[in-house]
Tab-separated table of C-alpha atoms in Angstrom:
chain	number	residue	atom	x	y	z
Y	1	UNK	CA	3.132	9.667	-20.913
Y	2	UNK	CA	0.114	7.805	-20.085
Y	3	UNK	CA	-1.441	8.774	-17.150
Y	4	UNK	CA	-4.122	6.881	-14.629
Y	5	UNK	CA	-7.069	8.079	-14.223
Y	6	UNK	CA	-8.226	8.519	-10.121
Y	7	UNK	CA	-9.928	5.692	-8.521
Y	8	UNK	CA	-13.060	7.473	-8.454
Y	9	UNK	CA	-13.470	7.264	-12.693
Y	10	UNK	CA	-11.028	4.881	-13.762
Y	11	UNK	CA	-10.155	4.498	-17.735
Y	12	UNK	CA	-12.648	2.439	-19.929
Y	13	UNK	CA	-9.328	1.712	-21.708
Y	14	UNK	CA	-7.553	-0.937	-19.115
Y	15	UNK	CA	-4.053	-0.436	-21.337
Y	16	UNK	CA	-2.262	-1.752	-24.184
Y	17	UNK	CA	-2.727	-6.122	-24.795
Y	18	UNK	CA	0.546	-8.024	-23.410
Y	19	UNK	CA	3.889	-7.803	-24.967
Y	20	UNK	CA	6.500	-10.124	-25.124
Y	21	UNK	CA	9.605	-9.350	-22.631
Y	22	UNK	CA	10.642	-9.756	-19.423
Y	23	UNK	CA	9.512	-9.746	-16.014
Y	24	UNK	CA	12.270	-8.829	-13.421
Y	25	UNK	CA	12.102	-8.307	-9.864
Y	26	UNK	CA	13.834	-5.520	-8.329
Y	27	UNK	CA	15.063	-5.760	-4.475
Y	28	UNK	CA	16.594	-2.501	-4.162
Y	29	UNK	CA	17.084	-0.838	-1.492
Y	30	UNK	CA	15.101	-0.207	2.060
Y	31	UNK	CA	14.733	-3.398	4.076
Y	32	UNK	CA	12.101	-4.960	1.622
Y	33	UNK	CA	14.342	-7.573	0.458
Y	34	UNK	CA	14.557	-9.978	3.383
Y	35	UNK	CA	14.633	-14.234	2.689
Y	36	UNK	CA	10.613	-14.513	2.686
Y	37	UNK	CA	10.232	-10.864	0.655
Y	38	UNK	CA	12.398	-12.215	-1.741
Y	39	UNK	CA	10.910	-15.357	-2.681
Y	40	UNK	CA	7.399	-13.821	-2.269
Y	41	UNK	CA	8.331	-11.305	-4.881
Y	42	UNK	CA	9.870	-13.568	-7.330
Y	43	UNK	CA	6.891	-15.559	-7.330
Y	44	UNK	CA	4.594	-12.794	-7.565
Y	45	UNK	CA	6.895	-11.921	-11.105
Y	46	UNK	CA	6.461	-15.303	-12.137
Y	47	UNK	CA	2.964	-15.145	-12.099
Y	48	UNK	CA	2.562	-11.290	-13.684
Y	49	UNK	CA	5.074	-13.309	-16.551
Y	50	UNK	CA	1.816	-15.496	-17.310
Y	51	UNK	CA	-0.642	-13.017	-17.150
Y	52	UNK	CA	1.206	-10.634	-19.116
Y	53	UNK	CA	2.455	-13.490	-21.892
Y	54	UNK	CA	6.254	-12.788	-21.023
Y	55	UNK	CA	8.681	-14.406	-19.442
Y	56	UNK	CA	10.245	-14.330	-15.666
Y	57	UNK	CA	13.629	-13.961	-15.498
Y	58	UNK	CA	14.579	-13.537	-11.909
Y	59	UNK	CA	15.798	-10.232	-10.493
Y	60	UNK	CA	16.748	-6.931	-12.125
Y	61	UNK	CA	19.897	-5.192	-12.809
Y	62	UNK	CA	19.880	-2.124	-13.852
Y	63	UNK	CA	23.508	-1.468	-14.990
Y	64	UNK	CA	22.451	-4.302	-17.449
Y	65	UNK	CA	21.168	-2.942	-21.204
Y	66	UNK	CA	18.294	-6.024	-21.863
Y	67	UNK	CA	17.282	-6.244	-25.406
Y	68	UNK	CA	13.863	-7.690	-24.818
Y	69	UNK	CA	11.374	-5.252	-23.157
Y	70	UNK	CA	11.171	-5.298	-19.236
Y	71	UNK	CA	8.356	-5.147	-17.174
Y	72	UNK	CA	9.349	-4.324	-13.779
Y	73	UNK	CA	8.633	-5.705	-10.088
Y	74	UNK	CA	10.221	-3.220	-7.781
Y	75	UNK	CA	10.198	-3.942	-4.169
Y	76	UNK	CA	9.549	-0.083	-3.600
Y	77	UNK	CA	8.008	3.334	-5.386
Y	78	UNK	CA	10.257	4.628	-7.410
Y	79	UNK	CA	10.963	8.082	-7.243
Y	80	UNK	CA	11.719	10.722	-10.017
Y	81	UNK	CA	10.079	9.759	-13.521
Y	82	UNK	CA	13.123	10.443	-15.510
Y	83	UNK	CA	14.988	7.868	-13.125
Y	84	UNK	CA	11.736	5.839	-14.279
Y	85	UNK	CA	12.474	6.719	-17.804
Y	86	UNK	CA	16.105	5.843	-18.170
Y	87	UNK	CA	14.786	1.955	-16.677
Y	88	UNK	CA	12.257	1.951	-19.680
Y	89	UNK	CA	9.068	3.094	-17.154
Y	90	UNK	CA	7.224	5.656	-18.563
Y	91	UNK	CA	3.914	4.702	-17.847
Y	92	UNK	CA	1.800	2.107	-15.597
Y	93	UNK	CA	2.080	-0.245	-17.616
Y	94	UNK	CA	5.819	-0.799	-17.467
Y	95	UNK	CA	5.917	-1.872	-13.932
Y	96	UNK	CA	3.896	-3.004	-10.636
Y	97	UNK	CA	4.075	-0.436	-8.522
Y	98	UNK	CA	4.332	3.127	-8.822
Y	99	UNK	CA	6.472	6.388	-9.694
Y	100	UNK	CA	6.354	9.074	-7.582
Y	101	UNK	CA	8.516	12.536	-8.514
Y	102	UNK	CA	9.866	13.080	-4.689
Y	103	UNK	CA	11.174	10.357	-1.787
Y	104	UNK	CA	8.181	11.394	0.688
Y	105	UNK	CA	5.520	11.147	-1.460
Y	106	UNK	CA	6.449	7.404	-1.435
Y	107	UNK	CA	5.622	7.353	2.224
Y	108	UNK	CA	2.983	8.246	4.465
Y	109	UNK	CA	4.794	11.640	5.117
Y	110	UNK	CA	2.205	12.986	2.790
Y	111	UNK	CA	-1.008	12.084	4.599
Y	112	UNK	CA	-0.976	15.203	6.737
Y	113	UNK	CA	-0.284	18.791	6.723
Y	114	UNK	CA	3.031	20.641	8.343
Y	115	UNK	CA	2.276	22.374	12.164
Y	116	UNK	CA	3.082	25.253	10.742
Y	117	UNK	CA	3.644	27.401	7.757
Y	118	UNK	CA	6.982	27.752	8.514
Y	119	UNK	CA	8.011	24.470	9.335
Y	120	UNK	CA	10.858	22.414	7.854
Y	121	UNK	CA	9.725	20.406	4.429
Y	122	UNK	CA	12.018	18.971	1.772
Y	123	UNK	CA	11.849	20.417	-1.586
Y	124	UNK	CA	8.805	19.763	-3.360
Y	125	UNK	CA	6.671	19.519	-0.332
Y	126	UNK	CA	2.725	19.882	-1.487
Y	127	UNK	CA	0.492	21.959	1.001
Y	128	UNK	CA	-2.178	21.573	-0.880
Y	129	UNK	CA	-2.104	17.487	-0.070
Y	130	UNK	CA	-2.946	18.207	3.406
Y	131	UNK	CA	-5.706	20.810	2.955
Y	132	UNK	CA	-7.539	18.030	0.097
Y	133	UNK	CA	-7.103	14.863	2.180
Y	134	UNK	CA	-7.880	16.714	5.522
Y	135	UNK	CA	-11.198	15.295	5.670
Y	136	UNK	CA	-10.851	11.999	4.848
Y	137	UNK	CA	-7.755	11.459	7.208
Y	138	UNK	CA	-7.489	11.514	11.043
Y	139	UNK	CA	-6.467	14.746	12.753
Y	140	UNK	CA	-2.516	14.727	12.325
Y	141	UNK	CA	1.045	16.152	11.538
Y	142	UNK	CA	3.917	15.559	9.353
Y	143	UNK	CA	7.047	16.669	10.911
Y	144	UNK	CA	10.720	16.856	9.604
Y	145	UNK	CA	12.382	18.369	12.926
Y	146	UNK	CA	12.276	17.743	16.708
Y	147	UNK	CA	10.945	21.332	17.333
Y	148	UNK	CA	8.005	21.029	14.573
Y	149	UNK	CA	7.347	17.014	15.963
Y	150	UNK	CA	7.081	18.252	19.355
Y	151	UNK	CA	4.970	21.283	19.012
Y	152	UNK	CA	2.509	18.694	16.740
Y	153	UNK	CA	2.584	16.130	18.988
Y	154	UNK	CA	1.523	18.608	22.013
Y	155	UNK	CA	-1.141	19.896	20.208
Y	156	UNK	CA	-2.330	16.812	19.520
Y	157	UNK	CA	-2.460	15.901	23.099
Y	158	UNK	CA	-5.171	18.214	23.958
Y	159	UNK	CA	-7.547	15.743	22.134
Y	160	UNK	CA	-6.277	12.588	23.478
Y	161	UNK	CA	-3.621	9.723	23.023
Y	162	UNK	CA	-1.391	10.641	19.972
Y	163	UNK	CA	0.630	7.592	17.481
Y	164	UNK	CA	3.951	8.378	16.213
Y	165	UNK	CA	4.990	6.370	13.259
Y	166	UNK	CA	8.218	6.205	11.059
Y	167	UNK	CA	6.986	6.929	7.520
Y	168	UNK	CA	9.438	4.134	6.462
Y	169	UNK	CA	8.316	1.239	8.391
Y	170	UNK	CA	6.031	-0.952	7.393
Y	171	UNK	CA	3.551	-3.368	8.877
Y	172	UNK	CA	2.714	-1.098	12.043
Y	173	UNK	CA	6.100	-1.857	13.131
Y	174	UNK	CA	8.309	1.210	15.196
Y	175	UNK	CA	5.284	2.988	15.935
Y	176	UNK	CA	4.825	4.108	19.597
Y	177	UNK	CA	1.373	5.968	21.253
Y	178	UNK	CA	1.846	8.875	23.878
Y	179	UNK	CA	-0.467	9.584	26.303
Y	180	UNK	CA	1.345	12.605	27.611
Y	181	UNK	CA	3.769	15.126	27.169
Y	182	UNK	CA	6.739	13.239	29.487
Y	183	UNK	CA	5.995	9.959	26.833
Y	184	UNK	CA	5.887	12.052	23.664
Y	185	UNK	CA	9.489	14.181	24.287
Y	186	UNK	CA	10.914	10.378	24.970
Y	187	UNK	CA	9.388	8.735	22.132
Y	188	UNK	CA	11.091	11.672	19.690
Y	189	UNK	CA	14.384	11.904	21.622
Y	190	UNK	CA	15.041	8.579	20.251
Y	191	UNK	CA	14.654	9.478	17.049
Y	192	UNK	CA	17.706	10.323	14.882
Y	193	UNK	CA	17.793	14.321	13.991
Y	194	UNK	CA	19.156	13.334	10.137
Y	195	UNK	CA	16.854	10.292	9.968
Y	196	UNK	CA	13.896	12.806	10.923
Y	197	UNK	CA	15.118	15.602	8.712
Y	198	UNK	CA	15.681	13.515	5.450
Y	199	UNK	CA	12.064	11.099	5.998
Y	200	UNK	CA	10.012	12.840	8.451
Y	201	UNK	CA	7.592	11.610	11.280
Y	202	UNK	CA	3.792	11.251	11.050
Y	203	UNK	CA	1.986	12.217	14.293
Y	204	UNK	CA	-1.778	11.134	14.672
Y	205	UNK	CA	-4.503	10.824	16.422
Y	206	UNK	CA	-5.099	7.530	17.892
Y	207	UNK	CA	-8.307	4.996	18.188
Y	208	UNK	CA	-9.522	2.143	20.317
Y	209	UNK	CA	-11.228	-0.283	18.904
Y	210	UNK	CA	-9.437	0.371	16.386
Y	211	UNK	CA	-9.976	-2.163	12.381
Y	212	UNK	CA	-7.673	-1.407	9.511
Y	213	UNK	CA	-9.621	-1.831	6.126
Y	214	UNK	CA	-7.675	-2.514	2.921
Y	215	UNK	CA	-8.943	-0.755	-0.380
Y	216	UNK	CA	-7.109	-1.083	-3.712
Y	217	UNK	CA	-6.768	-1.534	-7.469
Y	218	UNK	CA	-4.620	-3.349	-9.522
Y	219	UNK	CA	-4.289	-3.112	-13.746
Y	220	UNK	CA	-2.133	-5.529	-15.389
Y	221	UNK	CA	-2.404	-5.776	-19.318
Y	222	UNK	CA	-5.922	-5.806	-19.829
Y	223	UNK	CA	-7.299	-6.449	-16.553
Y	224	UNK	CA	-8.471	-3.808	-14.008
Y	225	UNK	CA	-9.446	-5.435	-10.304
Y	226	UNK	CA	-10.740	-3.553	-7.560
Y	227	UNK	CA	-11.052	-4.512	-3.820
Y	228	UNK	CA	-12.217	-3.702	-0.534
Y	229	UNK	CA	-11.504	-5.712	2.521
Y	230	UNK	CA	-9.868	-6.061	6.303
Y	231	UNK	CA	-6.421	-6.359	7.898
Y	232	UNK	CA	-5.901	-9.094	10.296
Y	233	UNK	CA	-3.392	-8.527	13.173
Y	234	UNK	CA	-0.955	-11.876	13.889
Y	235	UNK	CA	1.877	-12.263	16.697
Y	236	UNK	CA	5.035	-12.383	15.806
Y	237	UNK	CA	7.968	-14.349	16.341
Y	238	UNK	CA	9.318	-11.821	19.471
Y	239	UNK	CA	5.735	-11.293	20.481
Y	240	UNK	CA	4.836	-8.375	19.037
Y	241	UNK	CA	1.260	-7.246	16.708
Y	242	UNK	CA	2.324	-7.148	13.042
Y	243	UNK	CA	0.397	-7.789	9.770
Y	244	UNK	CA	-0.862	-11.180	9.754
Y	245	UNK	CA	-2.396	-10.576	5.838
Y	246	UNK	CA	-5.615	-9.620	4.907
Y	247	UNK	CA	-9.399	-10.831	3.574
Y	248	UNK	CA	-10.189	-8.869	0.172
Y	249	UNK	CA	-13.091	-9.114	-1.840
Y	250	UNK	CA	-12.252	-8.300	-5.052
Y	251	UNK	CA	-14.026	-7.042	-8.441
Y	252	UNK	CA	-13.911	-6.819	-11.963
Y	253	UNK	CA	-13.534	-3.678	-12.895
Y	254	UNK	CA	-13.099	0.018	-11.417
Y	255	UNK	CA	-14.070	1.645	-7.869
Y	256	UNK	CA	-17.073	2.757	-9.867
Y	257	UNK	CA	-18.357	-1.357	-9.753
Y	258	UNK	CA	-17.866	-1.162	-5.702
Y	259	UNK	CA	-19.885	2.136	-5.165
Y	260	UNK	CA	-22.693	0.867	-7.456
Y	261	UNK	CA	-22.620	-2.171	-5.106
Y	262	UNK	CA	-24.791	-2.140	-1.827
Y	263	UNK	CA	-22.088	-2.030	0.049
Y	264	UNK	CA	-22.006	-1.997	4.297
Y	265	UNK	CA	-21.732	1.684	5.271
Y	266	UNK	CA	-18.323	1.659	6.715
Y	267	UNK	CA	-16.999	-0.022	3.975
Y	268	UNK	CA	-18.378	2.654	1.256
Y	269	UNK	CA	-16.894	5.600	3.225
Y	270	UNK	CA	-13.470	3.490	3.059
Y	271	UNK	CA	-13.764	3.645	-0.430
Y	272	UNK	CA	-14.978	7.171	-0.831
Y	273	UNK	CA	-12.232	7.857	1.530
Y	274	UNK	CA	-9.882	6.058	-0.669
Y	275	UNK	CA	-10.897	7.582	-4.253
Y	276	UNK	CA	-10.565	11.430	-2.848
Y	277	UNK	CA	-7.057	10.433	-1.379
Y	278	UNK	CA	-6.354	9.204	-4.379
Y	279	UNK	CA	-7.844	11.903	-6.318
Y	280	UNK	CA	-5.265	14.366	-4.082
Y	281	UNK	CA	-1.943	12.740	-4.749
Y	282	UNK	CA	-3.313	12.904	-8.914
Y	283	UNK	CA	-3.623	16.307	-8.975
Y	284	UNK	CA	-1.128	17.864	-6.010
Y	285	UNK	CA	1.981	15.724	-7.755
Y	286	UNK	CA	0.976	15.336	-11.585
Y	287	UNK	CA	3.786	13.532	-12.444
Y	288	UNK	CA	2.578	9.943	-10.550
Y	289	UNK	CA	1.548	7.194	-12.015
Y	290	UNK	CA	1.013	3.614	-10.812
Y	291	UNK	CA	-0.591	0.293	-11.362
Y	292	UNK	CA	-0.946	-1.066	-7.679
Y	293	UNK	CA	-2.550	1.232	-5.781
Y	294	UNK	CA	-3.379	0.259	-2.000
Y	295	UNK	CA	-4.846	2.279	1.063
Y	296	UNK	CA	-5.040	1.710	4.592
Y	297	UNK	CA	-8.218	2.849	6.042
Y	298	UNK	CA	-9.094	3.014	10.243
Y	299	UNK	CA	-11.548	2.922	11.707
Y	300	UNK	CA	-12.145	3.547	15.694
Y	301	UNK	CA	-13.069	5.504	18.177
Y	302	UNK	CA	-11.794	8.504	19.478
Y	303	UNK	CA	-11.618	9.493	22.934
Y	304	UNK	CA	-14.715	11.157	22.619
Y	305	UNK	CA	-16.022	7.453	22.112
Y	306	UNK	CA	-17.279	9.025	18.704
Y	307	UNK	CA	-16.434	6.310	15.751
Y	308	UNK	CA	-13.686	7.978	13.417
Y	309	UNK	CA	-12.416	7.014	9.770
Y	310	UNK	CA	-9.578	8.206	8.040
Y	311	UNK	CA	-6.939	6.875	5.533
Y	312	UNK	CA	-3.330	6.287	7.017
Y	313	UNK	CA	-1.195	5.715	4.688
Y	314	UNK	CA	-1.044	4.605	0.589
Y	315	UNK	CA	0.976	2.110	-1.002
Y	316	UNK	CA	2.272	2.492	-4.663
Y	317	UNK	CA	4.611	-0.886	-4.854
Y	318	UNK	CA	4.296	-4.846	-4.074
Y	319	UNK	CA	2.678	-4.986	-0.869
Y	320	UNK	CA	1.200	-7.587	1.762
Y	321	UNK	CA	-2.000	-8.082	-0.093
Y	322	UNK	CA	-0.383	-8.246	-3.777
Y	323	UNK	CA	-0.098	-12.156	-3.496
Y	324	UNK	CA	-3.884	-12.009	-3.253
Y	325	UNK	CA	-4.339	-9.502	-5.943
Y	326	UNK	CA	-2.316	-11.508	-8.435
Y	327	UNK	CA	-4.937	-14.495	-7.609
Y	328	UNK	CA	-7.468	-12.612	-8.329
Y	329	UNK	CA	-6.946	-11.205	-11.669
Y	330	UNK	CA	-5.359	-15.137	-12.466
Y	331	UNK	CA	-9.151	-16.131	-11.671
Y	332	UNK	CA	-10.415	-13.144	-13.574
Y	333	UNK	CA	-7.752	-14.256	-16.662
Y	334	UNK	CA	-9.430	-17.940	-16.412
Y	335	UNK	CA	-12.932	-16.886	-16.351
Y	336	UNK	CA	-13.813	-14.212	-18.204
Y	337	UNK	CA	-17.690	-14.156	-16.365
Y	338	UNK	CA	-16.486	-14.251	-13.179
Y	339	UNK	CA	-17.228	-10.853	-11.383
Y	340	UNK	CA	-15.951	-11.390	-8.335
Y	341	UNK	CA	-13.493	-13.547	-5.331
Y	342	UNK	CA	-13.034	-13.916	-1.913
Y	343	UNK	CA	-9.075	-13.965	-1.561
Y	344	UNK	CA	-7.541	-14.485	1.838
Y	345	UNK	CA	-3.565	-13.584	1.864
Y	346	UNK	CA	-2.007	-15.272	5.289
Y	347	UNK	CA	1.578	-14.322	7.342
Y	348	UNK	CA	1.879	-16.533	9.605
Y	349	UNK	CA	4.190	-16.662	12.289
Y	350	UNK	CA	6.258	-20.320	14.198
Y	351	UNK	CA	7.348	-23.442	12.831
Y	352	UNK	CA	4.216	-24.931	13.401
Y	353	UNK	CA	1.882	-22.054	11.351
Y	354	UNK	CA	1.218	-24.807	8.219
Y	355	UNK	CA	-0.538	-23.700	5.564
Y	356	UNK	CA	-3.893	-25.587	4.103
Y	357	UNK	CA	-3.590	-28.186	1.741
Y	358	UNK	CA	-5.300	-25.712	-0.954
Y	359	UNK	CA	-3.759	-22.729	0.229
Y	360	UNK	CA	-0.666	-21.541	-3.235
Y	361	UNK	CA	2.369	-20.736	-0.735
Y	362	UNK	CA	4.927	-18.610	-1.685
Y	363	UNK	CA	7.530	-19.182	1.246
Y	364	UNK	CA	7.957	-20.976	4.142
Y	365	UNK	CA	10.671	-20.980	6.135
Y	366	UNK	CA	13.008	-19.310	8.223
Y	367	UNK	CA	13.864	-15.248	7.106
Y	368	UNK	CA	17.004	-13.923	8.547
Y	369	UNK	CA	15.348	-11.017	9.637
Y	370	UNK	CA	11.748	-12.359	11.248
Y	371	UNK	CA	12.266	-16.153	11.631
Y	372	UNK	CA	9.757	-18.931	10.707
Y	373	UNK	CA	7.156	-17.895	8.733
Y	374	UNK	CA	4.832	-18.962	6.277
Y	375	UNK	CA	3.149	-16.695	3.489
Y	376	UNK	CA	0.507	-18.334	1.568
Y	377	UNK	CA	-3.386	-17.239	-0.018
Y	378	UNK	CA	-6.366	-18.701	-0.033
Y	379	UNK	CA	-8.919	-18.075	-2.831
Y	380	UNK	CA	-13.049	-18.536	-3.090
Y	381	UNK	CA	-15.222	-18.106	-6.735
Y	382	UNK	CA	-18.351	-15.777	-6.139
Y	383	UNK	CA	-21.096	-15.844	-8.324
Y	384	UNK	CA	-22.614	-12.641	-8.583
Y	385	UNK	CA	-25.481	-14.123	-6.267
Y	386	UNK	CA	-23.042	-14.353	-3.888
Y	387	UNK	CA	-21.493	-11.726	-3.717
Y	388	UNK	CA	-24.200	-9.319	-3.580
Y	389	UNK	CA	-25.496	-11.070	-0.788
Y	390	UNK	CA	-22.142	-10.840	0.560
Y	391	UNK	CA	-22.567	-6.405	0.699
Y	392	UNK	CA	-26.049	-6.560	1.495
């Protein structure tokens, strides 16, 4: 099986040169197949058709034998390589996305530690995770029962306001922050006990003045792009803060290219953040593998009014920011001098959200889930002038 390398020393070798086959998009399961999702998704495959010289051919079915090869879009990590295998995935460069050998390590479940050593964890659980990422990630707790939430929450209490988040949702969405112990047994009293049991809860210390920074890689065929950049929040169509899409700046080339870069401070301990997170999940599960690799980084302060940074969460499938990626290796594929782009990805939210006139859309419309929205990117050349000037 070929394996990637961590972000810190990615391959020389980017992969094998495009093959003919097919590029299929699979919704599955998980509420990441909504109206806009959708036709996102299957855009997104069109486009990794072109760059990988195959062709799109709409969604996946995998009860179907396909005699061509298939390169797959799934809307999710999948988990268990020999379910991987049996779809014709056995390395990263069979899909966009990632495999991961157990159903938390696809979520954020694995970001922190267990309260205790004799908490409740699902098989496979890695305690080794927590004790290489613990310094690179906010203080926090994985739970997988009311008892072991509630004695993490309280101890996180003593050091100020405490998030709990879903490790299934997406987009900051379901998340709640208690400031006490009354708030905190209400928040996880409406949780469901087999819900929390079969995904777990994330407990966490919370920041004001708080930014999320994106930082990433992306290999398809024989292009590698790296990226740093920052979320931006939007409102939503029942008023709420969600992901409004992000501003990357995005490289040729390995995480190696960004830390030889003189990059902004806070931006190079995202990424060193990034690569020893990265480096964990390599070596505590050896069986992953993937080709889109994303990580949320905060950064805030505490209630200390100290300024904290910490990866929250990774993401090993088709994400917010993966319309953007695709531009970018597309301008990378076009040009093969240019070193660098600016590459805005927009959600936007109402009827009345319209995108540029140069903006590539990929839907707009009305979701049966969200409403109106419009999901479009924006992309900017940089000569290498520029975009050194750009870190300086």
């Amino acid at each position: 099986m070929t394996r990637p390398n961590a972000l810190g020393s990615p391959s020389t070798q980017a992969g094998p040169l495009p093959r003919r086959g097919l590029v299929l998009y699979w919704p599955g399961v998980g509420g990441y197949a909504h109206s806009h999702e959708r036709a996102t998704h299957l855009e997104i495959a069109r486009r990794l058709a072109a760059l990988k010289g195959a062709d799109a051919a709409g969604e996946f079915n995998p009860h179907r034998r396909y005699a061509d090869p298939v390169y797959l879009l799934p809307a999710f990590t999948l988990v268990g390589t020999d379910a991987a295998s049996a779809l014709g995935i056995r390395s990263e460069h069979d899909l966009f996305g990632g495999v991961v050998p157990h159903p938390f390590a696809a979520t954020k479940a694995i970001t922190h530690p267990l309260v205790r050593c004799d908490a409740c964890a699902p098989a496979g659980w890695s305690a080794e995770m927590g004790q290489r990422v613990r310094r690179v990630v906010l203080p926090g707790f994985t739970a997988f029962s009311h008892g072991d939430a509630l004695v993490a929450g309280r101890h996180l209490l003593n050091g100020g306001a405490v998030r709990v988040k879903p490790v299934q949702e997406t987009g900051g969405r379901g998340q709640a922050v208690v400031g006490n112990d009354v708030e905190l047994t209400a928040a996880l009293a409406a949780i469901d006990p087999a819900d929390l049991s079969r995904h777990g809860i994330v407990l966490e210390e919370h920041l004001g003045d708080a930014t999320t920074l994106s930082v990433g890689q992306v290999r398809v065929a024989n292009l590698v792009a790296t990226y740093y950049g920052v979320q931006r929040l939007t409102v939503d169509n029942n008023g709420a803060a969600v992901y409004g899409g992000s501003d990357l700046t995005v490289w040729r080339g390995g995480f190696d290219t960004l830390l030889g870069l003189a990059l902004p401070q806070p931006v190079r301990l995202a990424v060193q953040q990034a690569c020893v997170y990265d480096a964990a999940a390599t070596a505590c599960f050896p069986t992953f593998f993937a080709s889109r690799r994303n990580y949320d980084v905060v950064q805030g302060v505490d209630v200390r009014s100290r300024r904290r940074s910490g990866v929250l969460e990774q993401s090993w499938r088709v994400g917010g920011a993966s319309g953007a990626e695709i531009a970018a290796l597309e301008a990378f594929r076009a040009d093969p001098d240019l070193k660098a782009v600016r590459i805005a990805s927009v959600e936007a939210y109402g009827a009345d959200a319209a995108p540029p006139p140069d903006a590539t859309v990929h839907f707009r419309g009305r979701d049966e889930r969200v409403g109106y929205i419009s999901k479009y990117v924006l992309a900017e050349r940089l000569g290498v002038g520029d975009a050194h000037g750009d870190e300086g």
